[in-house]
Coordinates of C-alpha atoms in Angstrom, one line a residue:
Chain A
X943 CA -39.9 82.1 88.3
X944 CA -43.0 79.8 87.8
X945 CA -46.0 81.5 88.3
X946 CA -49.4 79.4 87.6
X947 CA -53.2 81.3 87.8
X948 CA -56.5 80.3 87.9
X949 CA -55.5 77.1 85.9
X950 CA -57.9 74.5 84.6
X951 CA -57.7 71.3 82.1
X952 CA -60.0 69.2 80.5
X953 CA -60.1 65.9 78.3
X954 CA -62.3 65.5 75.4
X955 CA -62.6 62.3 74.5
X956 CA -64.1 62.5 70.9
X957 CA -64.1 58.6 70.0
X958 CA -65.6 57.6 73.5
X959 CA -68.9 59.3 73.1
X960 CA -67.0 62.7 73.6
X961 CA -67.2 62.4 77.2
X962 CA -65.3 65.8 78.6
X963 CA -63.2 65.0 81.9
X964 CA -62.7 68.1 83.9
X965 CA -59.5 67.0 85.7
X966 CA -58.3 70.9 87.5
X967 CA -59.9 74.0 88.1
X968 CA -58.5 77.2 89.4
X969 CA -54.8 75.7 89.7
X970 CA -52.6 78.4 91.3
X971 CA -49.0 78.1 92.1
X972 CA -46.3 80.1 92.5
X973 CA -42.0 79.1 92.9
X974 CA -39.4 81.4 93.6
X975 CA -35.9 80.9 92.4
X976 CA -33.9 78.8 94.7
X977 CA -36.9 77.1 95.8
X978 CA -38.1 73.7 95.5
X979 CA -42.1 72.9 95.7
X980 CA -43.4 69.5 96.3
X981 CA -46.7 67.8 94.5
X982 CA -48.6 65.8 96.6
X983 CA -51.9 64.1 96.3
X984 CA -53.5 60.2 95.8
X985 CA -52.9 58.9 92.1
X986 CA -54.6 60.1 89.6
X987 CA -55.1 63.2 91.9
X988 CA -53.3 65.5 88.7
X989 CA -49.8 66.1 89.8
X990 CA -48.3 64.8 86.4
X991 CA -50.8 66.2 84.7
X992 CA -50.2 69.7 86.1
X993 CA -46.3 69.5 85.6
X994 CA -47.0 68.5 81.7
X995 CA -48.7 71.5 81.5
X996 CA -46.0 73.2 82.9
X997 CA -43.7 71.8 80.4
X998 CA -46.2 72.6 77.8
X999 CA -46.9 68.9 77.0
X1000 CA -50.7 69.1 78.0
X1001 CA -52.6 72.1 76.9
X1002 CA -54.3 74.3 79.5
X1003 CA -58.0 75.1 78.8
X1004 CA -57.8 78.2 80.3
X1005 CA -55.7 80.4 83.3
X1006 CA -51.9 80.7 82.8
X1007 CA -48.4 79.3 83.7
X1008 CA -46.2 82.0 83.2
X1009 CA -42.2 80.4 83.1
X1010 CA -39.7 83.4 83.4
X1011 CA -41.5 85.8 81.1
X1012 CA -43.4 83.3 79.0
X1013 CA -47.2 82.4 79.2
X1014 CA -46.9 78.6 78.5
X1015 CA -50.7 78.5 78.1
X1016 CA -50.8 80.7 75.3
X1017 CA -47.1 80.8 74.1
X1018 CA -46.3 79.7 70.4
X1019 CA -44.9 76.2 69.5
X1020 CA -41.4 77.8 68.8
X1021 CA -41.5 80.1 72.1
X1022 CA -41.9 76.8 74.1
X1023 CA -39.1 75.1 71.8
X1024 CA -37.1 77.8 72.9
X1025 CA -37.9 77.8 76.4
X1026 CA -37.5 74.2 77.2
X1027 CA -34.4 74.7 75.1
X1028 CA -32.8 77.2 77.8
X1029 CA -35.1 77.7 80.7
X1030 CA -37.2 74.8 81.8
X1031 CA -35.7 71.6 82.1
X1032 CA -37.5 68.4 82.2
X1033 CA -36.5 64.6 84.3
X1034 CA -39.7 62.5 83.3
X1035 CA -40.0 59.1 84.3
X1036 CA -39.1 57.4 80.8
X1037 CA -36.3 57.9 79.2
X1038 CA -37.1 58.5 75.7
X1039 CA -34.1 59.1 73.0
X1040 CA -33.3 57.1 69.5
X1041 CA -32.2 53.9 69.5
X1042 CA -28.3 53.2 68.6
X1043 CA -27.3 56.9 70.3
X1044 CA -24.6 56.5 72.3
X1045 CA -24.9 57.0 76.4
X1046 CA -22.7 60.0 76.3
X1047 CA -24.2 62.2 73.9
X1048 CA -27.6 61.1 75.4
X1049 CA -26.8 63.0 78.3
X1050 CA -24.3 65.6 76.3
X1051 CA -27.4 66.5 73.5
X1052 CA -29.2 69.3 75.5
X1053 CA -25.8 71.1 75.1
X1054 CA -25.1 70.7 72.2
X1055 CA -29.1 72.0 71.2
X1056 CA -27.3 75.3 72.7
X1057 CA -24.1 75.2 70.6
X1058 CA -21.8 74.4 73.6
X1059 CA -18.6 72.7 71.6
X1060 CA -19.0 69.1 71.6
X1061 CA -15.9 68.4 73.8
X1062 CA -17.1 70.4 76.6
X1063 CA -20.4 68.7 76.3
X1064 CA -19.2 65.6 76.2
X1065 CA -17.0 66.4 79.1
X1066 CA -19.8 68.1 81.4
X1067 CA -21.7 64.5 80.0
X1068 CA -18.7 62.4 81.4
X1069 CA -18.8 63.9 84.9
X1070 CA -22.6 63.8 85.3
X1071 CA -22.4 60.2 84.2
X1072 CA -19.3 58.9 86.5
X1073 CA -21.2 61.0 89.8
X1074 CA -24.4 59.1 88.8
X1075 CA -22.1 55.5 88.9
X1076 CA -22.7 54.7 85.9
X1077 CA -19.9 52.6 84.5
X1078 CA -17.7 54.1 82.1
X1079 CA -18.0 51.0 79.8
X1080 CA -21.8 52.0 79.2
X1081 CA -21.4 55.0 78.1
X1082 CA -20.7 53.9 74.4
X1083 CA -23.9 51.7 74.6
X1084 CA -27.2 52.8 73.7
X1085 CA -29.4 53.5 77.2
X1086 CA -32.2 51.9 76.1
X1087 CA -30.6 48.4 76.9
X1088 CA -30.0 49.4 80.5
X1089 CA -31.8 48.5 83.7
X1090 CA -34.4 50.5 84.6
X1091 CA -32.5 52.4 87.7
X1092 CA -29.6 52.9 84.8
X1093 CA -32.2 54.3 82.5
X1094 CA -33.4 57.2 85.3
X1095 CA -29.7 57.5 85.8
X1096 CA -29.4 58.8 82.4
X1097 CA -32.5 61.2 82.7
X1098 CA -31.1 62.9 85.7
X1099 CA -27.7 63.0 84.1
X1100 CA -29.5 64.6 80.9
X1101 CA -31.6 66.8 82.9
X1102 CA -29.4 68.3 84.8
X1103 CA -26.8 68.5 82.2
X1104 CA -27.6 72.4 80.9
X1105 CA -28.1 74.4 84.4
X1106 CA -31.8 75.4 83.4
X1107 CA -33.4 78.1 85.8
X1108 CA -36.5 76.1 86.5
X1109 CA -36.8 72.5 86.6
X1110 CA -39.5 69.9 86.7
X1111 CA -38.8 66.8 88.5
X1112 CA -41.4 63.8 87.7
X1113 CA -40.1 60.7 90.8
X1114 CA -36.3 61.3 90.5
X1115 CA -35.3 59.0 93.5
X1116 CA -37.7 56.0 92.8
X1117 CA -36.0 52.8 92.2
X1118 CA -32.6 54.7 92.6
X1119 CA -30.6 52.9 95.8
X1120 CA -29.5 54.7 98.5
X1121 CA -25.9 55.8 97.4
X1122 CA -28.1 56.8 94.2
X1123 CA -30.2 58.7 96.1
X1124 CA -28.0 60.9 97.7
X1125 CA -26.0 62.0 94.7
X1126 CA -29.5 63.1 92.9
X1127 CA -30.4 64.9 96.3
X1128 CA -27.3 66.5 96.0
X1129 CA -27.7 67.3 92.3
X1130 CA -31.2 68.9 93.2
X1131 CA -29.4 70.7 96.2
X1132 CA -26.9 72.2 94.3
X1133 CA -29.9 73.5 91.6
X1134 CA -31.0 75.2 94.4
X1135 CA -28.6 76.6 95.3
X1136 CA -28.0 78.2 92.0
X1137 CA -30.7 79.5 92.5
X1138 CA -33.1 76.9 90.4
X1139 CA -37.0 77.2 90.5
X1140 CA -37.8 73.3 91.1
X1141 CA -41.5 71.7 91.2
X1142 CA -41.5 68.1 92.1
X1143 CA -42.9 65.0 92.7
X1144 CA -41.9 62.9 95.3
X1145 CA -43.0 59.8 96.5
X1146 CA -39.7 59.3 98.7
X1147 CA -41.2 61.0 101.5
X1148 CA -37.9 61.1 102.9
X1149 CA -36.5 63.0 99.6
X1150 CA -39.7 65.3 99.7
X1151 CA -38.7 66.1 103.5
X1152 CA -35.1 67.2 102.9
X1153 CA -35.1 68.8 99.5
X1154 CA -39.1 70.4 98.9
X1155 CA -39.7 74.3 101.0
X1156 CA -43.3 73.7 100.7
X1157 CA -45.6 71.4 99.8
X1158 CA -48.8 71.7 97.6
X1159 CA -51.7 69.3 97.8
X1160 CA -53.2 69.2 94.0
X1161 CA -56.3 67.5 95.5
X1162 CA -57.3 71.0 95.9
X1163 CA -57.7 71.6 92.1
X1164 CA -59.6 68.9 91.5
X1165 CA -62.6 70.2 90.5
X1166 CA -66.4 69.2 92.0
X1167 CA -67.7 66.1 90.2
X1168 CA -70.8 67.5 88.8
X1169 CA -73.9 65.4 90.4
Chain B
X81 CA -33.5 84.4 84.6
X82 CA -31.1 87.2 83.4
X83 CA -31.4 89.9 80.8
X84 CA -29.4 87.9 78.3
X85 CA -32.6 84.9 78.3
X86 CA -35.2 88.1 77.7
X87 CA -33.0 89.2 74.8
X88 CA -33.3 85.7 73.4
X89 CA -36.8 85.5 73.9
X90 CA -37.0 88.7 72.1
X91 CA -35.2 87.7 69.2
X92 CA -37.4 85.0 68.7
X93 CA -40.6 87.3 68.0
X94 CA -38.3 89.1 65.7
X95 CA -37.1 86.9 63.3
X96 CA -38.8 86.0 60.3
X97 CA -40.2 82.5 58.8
X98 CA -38.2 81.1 56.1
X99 CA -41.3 79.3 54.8
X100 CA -44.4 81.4 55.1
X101 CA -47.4 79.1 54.0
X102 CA -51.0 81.0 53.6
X103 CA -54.1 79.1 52.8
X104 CA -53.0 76.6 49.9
X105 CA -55.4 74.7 48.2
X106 CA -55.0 72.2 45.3
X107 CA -57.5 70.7 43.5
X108 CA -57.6 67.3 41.3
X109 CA -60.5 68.5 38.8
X110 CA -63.1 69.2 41.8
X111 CA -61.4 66.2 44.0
X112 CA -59.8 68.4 47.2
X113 CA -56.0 67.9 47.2
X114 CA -55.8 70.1 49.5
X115 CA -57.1 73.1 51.3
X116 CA -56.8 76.2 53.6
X117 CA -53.1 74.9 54.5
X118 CA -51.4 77.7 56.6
X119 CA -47.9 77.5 58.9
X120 CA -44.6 79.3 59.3
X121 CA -41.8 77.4 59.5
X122 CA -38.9 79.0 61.2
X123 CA -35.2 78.3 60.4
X124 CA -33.5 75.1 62.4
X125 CA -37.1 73.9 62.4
X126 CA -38.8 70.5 61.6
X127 CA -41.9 70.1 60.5
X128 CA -43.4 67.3 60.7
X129 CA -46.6 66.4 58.8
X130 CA -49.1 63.1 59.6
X131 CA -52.3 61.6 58.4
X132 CA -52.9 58.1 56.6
X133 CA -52.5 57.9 52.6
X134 CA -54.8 60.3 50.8
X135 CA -54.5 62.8 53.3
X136 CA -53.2 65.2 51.1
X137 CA -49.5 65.5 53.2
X138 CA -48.0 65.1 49.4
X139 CA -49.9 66.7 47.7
X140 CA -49.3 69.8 50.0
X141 CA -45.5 68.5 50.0
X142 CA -45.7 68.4 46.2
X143 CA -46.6 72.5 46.0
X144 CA -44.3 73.0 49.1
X145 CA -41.6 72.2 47.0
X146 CA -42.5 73.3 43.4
X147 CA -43.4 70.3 42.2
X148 CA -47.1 71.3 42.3
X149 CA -48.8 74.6 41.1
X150 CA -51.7 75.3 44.0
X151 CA -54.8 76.4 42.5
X152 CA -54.9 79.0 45.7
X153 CA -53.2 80.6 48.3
X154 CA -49.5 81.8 48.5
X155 CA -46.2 80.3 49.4
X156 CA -43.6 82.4 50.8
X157 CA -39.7 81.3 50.8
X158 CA -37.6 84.0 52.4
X159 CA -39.7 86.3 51.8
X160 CA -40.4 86.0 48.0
X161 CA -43.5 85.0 46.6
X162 CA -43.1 81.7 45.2
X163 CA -46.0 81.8 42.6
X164 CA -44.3 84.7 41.0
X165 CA -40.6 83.3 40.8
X166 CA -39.8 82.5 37.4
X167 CA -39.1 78.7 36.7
X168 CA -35.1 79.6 36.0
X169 CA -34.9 80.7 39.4
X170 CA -37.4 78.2 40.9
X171 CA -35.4 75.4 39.7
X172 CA -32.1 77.3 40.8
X173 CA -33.5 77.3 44.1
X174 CA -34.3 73.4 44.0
X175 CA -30.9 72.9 43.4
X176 CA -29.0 75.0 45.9
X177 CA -31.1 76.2 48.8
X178 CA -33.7 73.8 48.5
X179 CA -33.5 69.5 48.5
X180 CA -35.7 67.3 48.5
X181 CA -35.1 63.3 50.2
X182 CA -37.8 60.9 48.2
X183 CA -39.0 57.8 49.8
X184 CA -38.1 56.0 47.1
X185 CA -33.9 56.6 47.0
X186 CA -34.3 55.4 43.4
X187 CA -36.0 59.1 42.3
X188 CA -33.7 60.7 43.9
X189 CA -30.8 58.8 42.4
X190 CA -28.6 58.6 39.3
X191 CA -28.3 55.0 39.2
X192 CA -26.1 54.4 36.7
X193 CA -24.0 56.7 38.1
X194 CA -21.2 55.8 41.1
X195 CA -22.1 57.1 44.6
X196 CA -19.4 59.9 44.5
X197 CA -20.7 60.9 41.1
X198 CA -24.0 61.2 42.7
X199 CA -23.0 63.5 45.5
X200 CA -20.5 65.2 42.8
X201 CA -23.1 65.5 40.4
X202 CA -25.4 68.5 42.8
X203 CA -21.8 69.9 43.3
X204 CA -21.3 70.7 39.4
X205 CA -24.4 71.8 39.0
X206 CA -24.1 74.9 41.9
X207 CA -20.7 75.2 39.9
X208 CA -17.8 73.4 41.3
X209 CA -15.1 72.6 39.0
X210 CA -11.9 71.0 40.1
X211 CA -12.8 67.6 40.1
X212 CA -9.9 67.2 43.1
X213 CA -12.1 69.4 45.1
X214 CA -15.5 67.5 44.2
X215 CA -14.4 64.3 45.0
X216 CA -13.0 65.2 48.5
X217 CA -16.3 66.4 49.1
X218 CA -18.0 63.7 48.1
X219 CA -16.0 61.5 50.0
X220 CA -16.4 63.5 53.1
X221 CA -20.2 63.3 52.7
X222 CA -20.6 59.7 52.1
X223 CA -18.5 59.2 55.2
X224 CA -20.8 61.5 57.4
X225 CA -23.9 59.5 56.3
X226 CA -21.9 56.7 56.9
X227 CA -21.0 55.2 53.8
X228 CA -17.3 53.2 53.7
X229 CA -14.7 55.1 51.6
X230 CA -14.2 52.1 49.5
X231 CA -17.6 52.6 47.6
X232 CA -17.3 55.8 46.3
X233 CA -16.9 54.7 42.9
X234 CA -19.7 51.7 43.1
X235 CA -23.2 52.4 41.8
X236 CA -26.1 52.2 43.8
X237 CA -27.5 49.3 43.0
X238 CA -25.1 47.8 44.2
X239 CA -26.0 49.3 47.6
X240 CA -28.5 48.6 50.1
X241 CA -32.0 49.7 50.7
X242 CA -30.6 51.7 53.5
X243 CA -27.5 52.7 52.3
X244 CA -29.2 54.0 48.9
X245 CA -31.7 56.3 51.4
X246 CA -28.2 57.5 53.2
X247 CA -26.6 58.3 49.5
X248 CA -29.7 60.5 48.4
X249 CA -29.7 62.4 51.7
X250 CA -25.7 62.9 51.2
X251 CA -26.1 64.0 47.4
X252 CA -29.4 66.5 48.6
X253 CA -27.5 68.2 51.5
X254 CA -23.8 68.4 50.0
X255 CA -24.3 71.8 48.7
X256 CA -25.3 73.0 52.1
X257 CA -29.6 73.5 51.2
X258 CA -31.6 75.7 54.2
X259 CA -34.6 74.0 53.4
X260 CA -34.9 69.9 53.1
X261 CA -38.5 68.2 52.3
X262 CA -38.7 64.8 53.2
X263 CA -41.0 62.1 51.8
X264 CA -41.8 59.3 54.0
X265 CA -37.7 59.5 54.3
X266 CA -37.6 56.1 56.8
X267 CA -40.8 54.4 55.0
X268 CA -39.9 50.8 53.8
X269 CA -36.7 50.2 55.6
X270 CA -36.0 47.6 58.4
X271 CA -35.9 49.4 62.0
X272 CA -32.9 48.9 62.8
X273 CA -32.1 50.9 59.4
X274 CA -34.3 53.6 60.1
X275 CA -32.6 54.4 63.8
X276 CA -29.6 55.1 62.4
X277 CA -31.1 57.1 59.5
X278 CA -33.0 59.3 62.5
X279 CA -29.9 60.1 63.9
X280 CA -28.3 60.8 61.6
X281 CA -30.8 63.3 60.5
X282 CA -31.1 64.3 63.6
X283 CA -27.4 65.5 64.1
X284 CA -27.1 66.7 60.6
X285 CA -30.8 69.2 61.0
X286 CA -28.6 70.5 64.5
X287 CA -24.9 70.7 63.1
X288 CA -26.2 72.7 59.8
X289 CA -29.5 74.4 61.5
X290 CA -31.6 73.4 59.0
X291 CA -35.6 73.6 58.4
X292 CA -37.2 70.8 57.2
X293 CA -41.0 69.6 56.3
X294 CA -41.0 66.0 57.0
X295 CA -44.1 63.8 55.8
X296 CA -44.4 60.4 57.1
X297 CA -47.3 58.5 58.3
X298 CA -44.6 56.8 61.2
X299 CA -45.6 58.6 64.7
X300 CA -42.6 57.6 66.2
X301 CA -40.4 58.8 63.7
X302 CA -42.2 62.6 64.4
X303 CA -41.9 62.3 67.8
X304 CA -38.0 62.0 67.8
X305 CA -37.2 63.9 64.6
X306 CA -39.9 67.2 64.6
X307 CA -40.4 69.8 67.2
X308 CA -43.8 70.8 65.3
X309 CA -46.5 68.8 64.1
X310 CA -49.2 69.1 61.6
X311 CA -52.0 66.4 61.0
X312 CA -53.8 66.3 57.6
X313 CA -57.2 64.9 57.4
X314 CA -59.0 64.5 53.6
X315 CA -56.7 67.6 52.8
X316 CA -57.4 69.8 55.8
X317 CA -55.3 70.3 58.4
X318 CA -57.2 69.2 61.4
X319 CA -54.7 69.9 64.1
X320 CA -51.1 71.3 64.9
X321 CA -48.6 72.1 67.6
X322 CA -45.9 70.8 69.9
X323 CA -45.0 67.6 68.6
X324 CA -45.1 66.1 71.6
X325 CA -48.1 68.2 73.0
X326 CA -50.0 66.6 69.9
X327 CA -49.0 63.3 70.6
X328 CA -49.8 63.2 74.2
X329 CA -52.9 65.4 74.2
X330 CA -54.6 65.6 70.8
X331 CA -57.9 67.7 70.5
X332 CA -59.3 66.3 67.6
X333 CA -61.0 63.2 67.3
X334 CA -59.3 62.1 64.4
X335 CA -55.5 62.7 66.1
X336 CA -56.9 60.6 69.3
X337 CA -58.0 58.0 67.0
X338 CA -54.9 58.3 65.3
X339 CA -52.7 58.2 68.1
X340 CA -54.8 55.7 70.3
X341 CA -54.3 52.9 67.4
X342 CA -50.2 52.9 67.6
X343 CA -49.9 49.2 68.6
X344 CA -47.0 48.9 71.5
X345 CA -44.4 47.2 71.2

């Protein structure tokens, strides 16, 4: 389902003496559907920078990251709308949505992006949110007045709202409390099941343990500091 | 992924741009408006287009939308050449496929006018008659931009900054336009204004799949309101993709420099 080759990145940073960072070389990865792959490496070791180019939020310098049958290093604009539309989903760390939107259709808008009726939406929304404990008298509020653990509620909620066929999953257990924990481990269980294609990073190494088949080190791509 | 998500991804190749831009140019004597200007712009699509004042975003807005005759290049709407649409039909389009949100509500507005008279106005000219009929739809469109029922028949000057910018958006998209240009639509309004003007936008560009070229100088208004971006530099477009894919990793220097000033709030 996500098949990445021969993938490398670099920054150009035109305003500080357009110093070029080479940050990965020769990237290669490969997730079946059903499966779930774990990132690991230090900080600043390129995990998040390798699922935004996944998501097609960083642009590759060269290789490719093909996503069912689309090459996200060379696809258009639109074809990547499109995709992350129906076929990739997204849980980042930040919760990022306009301000005065109401909790419910936070979670219920991917849906509605696909023309499901709102009333199911909301209703698929409603579930997500109560199994996530958040309380029902938020869900008229706006998230971006909540907690932080409420907030990465919300993302999961959203994220896994529209069953997407591959998922990227940027720290969904951190600062979530144990009862938390287990519902999103379940949520992530169940995309498996389905039959999901999941990448993930997990600090929880407990989480990683029980929900990752395989682990890749990124360390690996990181490529030789020129002397 | 199943046959059905290939077909989709198929259709997308297929389909064809509502707005076809190729290489416009406009000149102010041998001042560069702008220049070399090329995109497609897909229906349901926004468009969102940045770069500090005398970048040339309104000026290339300007001939977008008619306003402006480019001294080069070719604009496409659904398939017809623009340069050699008659005026009758050009302005025939302005007022029934096309609309166009100012920055300024007060160009957009009839302001001696009442608010439902405003909305009705655009209605009558597309060739509604029963005045029953007009003024049901006006009053359903000033309630989905959120206006109260009970100021249909006030003027806007009576109404707020806001509330004016929600009345020119209701009396440009009442007769049901495919393509909406914006101007700077949130500029000079208070922030807690312009959040509710962005979604409202927002679920009116979903609800009625429209395409829309938004310009602004506001980053964070492009970053929840476009899926495309363009960035304009002394008339040139020096960069354009992803919205977000822009925002988060520019190439050009300008766009870094652009980005990297946002102050945090």
């Amino acid at each position: 389902m996500i098949e990445i080759t021969n993938l490398s990145k670099a920054f150009t940073l035109h305003n500080q003496g357009s110093a070029v960072i080479p940050v990965m070389a020769g990237a290669a990865l490969a997730v079946a559907p059903g499966e779930c792959v774990g990132l690991t490496g230090q900080s600043g070791s390129g995990k998040s920078t390798l699922m935004r180019m996944i998501y097609g939020n960083y642009l590759a310098a060269g290789g490719s990251i093909r996503v069912g049958d689309l090459d996200v290093a060379r696809a258009a604009p639109r074809e990547i709308i499109r995709l992350r539309r129906e076929v990739l989903g997204y849980v980042s760390q930040f919760l990022r949505v306009v301000p005065r939107v109401p909790t419910l259709d936070v979670v219920a808008e991917p849906l509605l992006q696909l023309g499901v009726p709102v009333d199911a939406a909301r209703a698929r929304a409603a579930d997500l949110l109560a199994r996530l404990n958040i309380a029902e008298r938020l869900w008229g509020l706006s998230p971006t007045t909540f907690s932080g653990g409420e907030q990465q509620r919300v993302n999961i909620a959203r994220g896994f709202a529209h069953p997407y066929p591959a998922l990227l999953l940027d720290e969904p257990t951190a600062s979530l409390d144990a009862a938390n924990r287990e519902v999103v481990l379940g949520l992530i269980e169940e995309a498996k099941a389905r039959g999901a294609a999941i990448v993930g990073i997990f600090h929880d190494e407990g989480a990683r343990d029980r929900v990752c088949d395989r682990l890749v080190d990124v360390t690996g791509f990181t490529p030789r500091l020129a002397a | 992924m199943g046959a059905v998500d290939m077909d989709i991804c198929a259709r997308v190749k297929e389909d064809r741009p509502l707005l076809s831009v190729q290489g416009v140019k406009k000149l102010y004597g041998n001042r560069i408006g702008c220049t070399d200007v090329t995109f497609d712009l897909f229906p349901g699509e926004v468009l969102g287009i940045v770069g500090e004042s005398g970048s040339g975003k309104s000026t290339l807005l300007g001939c977008l939308a008619g306003h402006l005759k480019p001294d080069a290049g070719r604009i496409l709407y659904d398939g017809r050449d623009m340069g050699a649409l008659g005026e009758p039909e050009r302005r025939r389009l302005s007022r029934t496929e096309w609309a166009f949100v100012h920055q300024n509500a007060r160009d957009g507005l009839r302001m001696g006018v009442s608010a439902g008279g405003n909305v009705g106005e655009r209605l009558m000219a597309v060739g509604a008659r029963n005045y029953g009929t007009i003024r049901d739809t006006a009053a359903d469109w000033l309630g989905r931009v959120e206006i109260a029922a009970d100021r249909i028949d006030d003027r806007p000057s009576a109404f707020s900054g806001g509330m004016q910018q929600r009345l020119q958006i209701a009396r440009n998209l009442v007769t049901g336009p495919r393509l909406v240009f914006m101007d700077e639509p949130t500029g000079g309004l208070d922030v807690s204004v312009q959040a509710r003007l962005l979604d409202l936008l927002r679920g009116l560009v979903r609800d009625l799949g429209l395409s829309v070229v938004i310009v602004t100088h506001d980053l964070a208004v492009v970053r929840l309101l476009a899926d495309r971006l363009m960035v304009m530099k002394s008339g040139r477009v020096v960069e354009q993709g992803l919205t977000d894919q822009v925002l988060d990793d520019p190439q050009h220097g300008y766009t870094q420099l652009l980005v990297s000033s946002v102050l945090q709030v």
